[in-house]
Coordinates of C-alpha atoms and ligand atoms in Angstrom, one line a residue:
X783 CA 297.0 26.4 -30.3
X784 CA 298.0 28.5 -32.9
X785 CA 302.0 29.4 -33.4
X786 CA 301.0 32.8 -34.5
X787 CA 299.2 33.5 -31.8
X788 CA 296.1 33.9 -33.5
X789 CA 293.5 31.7 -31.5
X790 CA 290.6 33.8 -30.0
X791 CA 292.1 37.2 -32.3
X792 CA 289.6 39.1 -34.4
X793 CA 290.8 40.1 -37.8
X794 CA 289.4 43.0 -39.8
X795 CA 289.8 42.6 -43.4
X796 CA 289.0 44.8 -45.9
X797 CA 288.4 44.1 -49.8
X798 CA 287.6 40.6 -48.2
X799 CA 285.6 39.4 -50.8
X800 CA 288.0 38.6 -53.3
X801 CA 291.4 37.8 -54.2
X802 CA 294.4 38.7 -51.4
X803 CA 291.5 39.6 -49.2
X804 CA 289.7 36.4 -49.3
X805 CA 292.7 34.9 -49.2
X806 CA 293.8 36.3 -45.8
X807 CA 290.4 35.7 -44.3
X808 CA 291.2 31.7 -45.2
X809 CA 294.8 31.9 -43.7
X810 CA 294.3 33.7 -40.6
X811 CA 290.7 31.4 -40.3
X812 CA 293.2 28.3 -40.1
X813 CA 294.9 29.8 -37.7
X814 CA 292.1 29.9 -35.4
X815 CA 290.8 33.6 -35.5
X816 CA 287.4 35.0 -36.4
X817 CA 287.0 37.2 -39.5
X818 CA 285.2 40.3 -40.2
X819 CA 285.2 40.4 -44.4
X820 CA 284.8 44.2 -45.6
X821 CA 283.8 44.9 -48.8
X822 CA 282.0 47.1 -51.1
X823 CA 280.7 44.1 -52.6
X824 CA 278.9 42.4 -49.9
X825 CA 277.8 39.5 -51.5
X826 CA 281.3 38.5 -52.2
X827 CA 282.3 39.4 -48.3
X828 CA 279.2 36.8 -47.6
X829 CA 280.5 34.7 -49.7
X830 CA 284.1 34.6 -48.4
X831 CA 282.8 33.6 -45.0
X832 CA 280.2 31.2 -46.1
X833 CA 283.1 29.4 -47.6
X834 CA 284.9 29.8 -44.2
X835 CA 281.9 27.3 -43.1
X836 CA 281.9 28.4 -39.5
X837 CA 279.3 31.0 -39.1
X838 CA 280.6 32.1 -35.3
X839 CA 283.7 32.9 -36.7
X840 CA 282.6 35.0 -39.6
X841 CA 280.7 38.4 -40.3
X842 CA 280.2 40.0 -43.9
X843 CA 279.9 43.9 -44.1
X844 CA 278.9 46.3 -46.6
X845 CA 281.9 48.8 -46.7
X846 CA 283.6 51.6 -49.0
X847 CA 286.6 51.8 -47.4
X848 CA 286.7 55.9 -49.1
X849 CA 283.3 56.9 -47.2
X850 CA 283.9 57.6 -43.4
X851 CA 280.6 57.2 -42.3
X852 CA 280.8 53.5 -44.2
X853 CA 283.9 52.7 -42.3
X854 CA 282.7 53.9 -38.7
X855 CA 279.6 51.9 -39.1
X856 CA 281.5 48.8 -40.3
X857 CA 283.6 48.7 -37.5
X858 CA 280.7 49.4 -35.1
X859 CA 279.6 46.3 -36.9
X860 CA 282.6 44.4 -36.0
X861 CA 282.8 45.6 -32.7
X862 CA 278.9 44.9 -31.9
X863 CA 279.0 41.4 -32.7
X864 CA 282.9 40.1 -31.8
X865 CA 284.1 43.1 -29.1
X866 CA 287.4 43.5 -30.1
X867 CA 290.0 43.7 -33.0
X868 CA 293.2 42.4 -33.1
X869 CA 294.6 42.8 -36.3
X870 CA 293.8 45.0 -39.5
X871 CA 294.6 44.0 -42.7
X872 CA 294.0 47.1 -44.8
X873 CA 293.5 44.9 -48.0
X874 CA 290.9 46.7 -50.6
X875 CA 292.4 48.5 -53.5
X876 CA 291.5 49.5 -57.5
X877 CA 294.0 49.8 -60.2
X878 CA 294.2 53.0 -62.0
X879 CA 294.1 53.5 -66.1
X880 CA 297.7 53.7 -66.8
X881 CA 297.8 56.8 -68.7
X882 CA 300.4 59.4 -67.9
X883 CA 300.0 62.1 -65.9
X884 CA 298.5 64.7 -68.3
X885 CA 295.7 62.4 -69.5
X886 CA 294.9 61.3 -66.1
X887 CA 290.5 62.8 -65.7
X888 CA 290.9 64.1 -62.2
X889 CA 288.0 61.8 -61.5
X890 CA 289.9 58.8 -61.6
X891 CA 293.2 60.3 -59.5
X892 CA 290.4 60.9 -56.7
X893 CA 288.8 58.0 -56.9
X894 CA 292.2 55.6 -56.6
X895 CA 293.3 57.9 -54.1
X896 CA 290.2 57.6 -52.2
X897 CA 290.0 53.6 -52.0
X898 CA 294.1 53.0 -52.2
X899 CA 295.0 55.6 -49.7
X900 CA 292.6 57.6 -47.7
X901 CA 290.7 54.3 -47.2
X902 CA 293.3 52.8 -45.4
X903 CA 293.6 55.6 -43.3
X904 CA 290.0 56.0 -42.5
X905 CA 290.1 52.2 -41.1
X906 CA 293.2 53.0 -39.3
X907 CA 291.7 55.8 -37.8
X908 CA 288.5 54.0 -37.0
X909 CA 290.0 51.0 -35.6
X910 CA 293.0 52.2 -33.7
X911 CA 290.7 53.8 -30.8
X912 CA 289.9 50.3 -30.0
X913 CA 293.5 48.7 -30.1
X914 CA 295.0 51.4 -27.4
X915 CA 291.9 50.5 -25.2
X916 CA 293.5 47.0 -25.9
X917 CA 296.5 48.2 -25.5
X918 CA 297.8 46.1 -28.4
X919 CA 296.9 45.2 -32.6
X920 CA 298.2 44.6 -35.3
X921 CA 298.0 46.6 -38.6
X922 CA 298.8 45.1 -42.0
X923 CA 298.5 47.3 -44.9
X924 CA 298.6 45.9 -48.3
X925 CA 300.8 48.5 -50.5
X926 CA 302.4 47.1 -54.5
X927 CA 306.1 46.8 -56.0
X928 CA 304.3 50.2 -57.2
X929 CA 305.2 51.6 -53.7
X930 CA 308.8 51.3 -54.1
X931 CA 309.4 51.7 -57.9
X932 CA 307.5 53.1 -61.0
X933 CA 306.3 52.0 -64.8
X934 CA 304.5 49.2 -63.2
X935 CA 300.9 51.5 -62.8
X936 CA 299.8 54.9 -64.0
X937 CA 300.6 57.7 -61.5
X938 CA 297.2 57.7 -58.9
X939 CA 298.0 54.1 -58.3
X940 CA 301.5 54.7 -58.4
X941 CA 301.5 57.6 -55.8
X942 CA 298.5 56.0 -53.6
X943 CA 300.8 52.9 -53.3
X944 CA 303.8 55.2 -52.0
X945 CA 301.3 57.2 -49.7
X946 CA 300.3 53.7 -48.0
X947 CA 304.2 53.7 -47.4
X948 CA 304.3 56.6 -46.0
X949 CA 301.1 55.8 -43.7
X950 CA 302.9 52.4 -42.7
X951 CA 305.6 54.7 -41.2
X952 CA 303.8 57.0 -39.8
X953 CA 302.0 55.1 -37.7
X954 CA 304.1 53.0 -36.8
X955 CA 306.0 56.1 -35.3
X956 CA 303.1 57.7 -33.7
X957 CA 301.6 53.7 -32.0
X958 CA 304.5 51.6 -31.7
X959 CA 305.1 52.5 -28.2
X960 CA 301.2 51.8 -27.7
X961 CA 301.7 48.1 -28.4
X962 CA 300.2 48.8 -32.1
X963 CA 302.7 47.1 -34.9
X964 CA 302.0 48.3 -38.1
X965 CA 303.5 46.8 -41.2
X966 CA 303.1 46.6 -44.9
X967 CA 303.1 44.1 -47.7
X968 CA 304.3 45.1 -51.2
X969 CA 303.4 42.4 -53.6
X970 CA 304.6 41.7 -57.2
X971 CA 302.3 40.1 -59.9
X972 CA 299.5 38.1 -58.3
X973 CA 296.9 36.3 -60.1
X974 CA 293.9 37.4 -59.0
X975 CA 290.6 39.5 -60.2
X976 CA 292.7 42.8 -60.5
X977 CA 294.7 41.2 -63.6
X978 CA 293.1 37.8 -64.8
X979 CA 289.7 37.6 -66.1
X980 CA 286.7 39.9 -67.1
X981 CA 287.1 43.1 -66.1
X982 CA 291.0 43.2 -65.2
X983 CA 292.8 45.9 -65.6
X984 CA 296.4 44.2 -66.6
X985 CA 299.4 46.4 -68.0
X986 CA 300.6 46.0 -71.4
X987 CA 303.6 43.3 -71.7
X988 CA 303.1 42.1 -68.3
X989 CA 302.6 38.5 -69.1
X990 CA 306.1 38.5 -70.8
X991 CA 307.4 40.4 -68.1
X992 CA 306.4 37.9 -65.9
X993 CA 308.0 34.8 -68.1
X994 CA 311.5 36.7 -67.9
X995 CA 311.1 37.2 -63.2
X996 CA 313.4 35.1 -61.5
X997 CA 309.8 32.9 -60.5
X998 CA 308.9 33.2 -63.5
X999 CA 305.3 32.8 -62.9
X1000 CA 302.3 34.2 -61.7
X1001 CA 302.2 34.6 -57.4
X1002 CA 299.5 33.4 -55.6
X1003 CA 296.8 35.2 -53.3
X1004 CA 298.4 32.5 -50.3
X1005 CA 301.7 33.8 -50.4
X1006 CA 300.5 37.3 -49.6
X1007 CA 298.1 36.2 -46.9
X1008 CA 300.5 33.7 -45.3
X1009 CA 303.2 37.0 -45.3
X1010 CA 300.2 39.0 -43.6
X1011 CA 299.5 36.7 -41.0
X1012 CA 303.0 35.9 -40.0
X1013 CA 303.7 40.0 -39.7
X1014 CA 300.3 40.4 -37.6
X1015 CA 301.5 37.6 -35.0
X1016 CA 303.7 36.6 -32.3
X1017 CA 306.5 35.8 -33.8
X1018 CA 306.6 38.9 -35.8
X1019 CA 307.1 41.0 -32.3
X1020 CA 309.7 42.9 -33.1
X1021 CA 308.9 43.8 -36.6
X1022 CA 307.5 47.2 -37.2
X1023 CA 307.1 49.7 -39.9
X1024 CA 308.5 47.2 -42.8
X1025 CA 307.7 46.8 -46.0
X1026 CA 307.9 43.0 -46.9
X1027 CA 308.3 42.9 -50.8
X1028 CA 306.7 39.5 -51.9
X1029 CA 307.7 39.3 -56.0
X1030 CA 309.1 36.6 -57.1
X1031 CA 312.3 38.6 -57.6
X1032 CA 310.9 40.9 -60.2
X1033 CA 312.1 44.0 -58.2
X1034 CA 316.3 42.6 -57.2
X1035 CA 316.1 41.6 -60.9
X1036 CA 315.8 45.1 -62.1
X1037 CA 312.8 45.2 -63.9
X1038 CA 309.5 47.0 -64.7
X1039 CA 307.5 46.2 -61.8
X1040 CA 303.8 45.5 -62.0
Ligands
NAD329 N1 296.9 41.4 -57.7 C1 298.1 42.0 -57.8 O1 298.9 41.7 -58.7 C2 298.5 43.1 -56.7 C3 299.8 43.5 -56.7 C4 300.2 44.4 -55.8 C5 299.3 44.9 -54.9 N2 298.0 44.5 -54.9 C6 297.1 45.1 -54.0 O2 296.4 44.0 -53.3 C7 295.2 44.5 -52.8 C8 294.1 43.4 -53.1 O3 294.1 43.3 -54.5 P1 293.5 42.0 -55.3 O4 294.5 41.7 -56.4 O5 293.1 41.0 -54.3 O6 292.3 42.7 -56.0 P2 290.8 42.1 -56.3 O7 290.2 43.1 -57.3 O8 290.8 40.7 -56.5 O9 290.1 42.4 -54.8 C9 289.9 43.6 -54.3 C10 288.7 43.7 -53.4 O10 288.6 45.0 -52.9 C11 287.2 45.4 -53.0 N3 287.1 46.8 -53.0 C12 287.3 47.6 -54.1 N4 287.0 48.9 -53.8 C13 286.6 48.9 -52.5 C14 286.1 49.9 -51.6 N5 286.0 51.2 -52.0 N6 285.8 49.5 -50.3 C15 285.8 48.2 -50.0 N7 286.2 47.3 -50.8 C16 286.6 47.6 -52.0 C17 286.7 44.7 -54.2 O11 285.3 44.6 -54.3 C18 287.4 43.3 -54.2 O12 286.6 42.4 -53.5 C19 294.9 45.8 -53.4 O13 295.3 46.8 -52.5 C20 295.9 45.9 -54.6 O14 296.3 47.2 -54.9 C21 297.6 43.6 -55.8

């Protein structure tokens, strides 16, 4: 019997394959739930579940969380083969290019917007229908010290991380009452794809910046998922419309944020 309530729950998570994402789907799989990995890189969601090793308890599916039709179908998906969804975790994300404002291509402010905020939303608004027929969920949405501060990111990220804010609250006023607790998660530095290794995307300075944090280290993707699980379950009843910064004290120490 899981503490957290989560025996028996279905969790939707989405940038699943990878990093925070796969990371939830291992935390909340401990806990007893099932997990439904989203990602727009399907054979990483397969892979997240394979490494779950219980194939009941796991489904991979194609998603871009910025296309509605892709979202809709996904969570027909999840609903065809588990029934139900308990808790979202509104996970995937994409760094921007950290240029300022004027040399941002309007390409790439629609394209972070698209995946960092109107994805979120178009899960929300796919998923929700089911949670008032359940007359309860969960909903945790994975913003950035970027929601609460700037320097850390270039301005689409920046602002798509204060929309997801905004969202958090938002819902949270419209479905509280509904039984539907929507929360957010604002993490610091966090070693995963998005910074370390080919292809990251990692501002300039950060690793010093990181030296001179109160941790004084990297975090890892388990101390964002374990967050994430505790605010989607039981004990986290009375919590709503929060935003849980998770930084290693890079933020109350007063600096740049990543
Ligand atoms: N890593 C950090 O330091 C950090 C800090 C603050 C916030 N975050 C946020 O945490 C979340 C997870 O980031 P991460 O560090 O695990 O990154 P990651 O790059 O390791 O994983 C992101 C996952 O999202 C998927 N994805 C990207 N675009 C998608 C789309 N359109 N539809 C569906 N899936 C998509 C990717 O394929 C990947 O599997 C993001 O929202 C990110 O902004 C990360």
């Amino acid at each position: 019997m899981s503490r957290l309530g989560m025996d028996e729950k279905v969790v939707l998570i989405t940038g699943g394959g990878a990093g925070i994402g796969r990371a939830m789907a291992e935390e909340f799989f401990a806990e007893g739930a099932s997990i439904a990995a989203l990602d727009v890189d399907l054979a990483a969601a397969e892979e997240t579940v394979a490494r779950l090793g219980e194939p009941d308890r796991g489904l991979a599916v194609a998603t871009d969380v910025s296309d509605w039709s892709s979202v809709s179908a996904a969570v027909d998906a999840v609903l065809g083969r588990f029934g139900r969804i308990d808790v979202l975790c509104n996970n995937a994300g994409i760094m921007d290019n950290y240029v300022p404002a004027h040399e941002v291509p309007l390409e790439e402010w629609n394209r972070v917007i698209a995946v960092n905020l109107t994805g979120p939303f178009l899960v929300a608004r796919a998923v929700i229908p089911t949670m008032l027929r359940q007359g309860e969920g969960a909903i945790v949405n994975t913003a950035s010290l970027c929601a609460i501060s700037a320097g850390g990111a270039g301005p689409c990220y920046t602002s798509s991380k204060h929309g997801i804010l905004g969202l958090t609250r938002q819902l949270t006023f419209d479905y509280g009452k509904h039984g539907i607790r929507v929360n957010a998660i604002c993490p610091g530095s966090i070693e995963t794809g998005m910074n370390i290794g080919e292809g990251a995307s990692i501002a300039p300075g950060v690793e010093e910046e990181i030296a001179r944090t109160p941790a004084g280290r990297w975090g890892q993707p388990w101390e964002i998922a374990r967050m994430a699980v505790y605010l989607a379950g039981e004990e986290a009843g009375f919590i709503h419309g929060t935003a849980m910064v998770i930084d290693g004290g890079w933020f109350t120490a007063g600096r740049n944020p990543l």
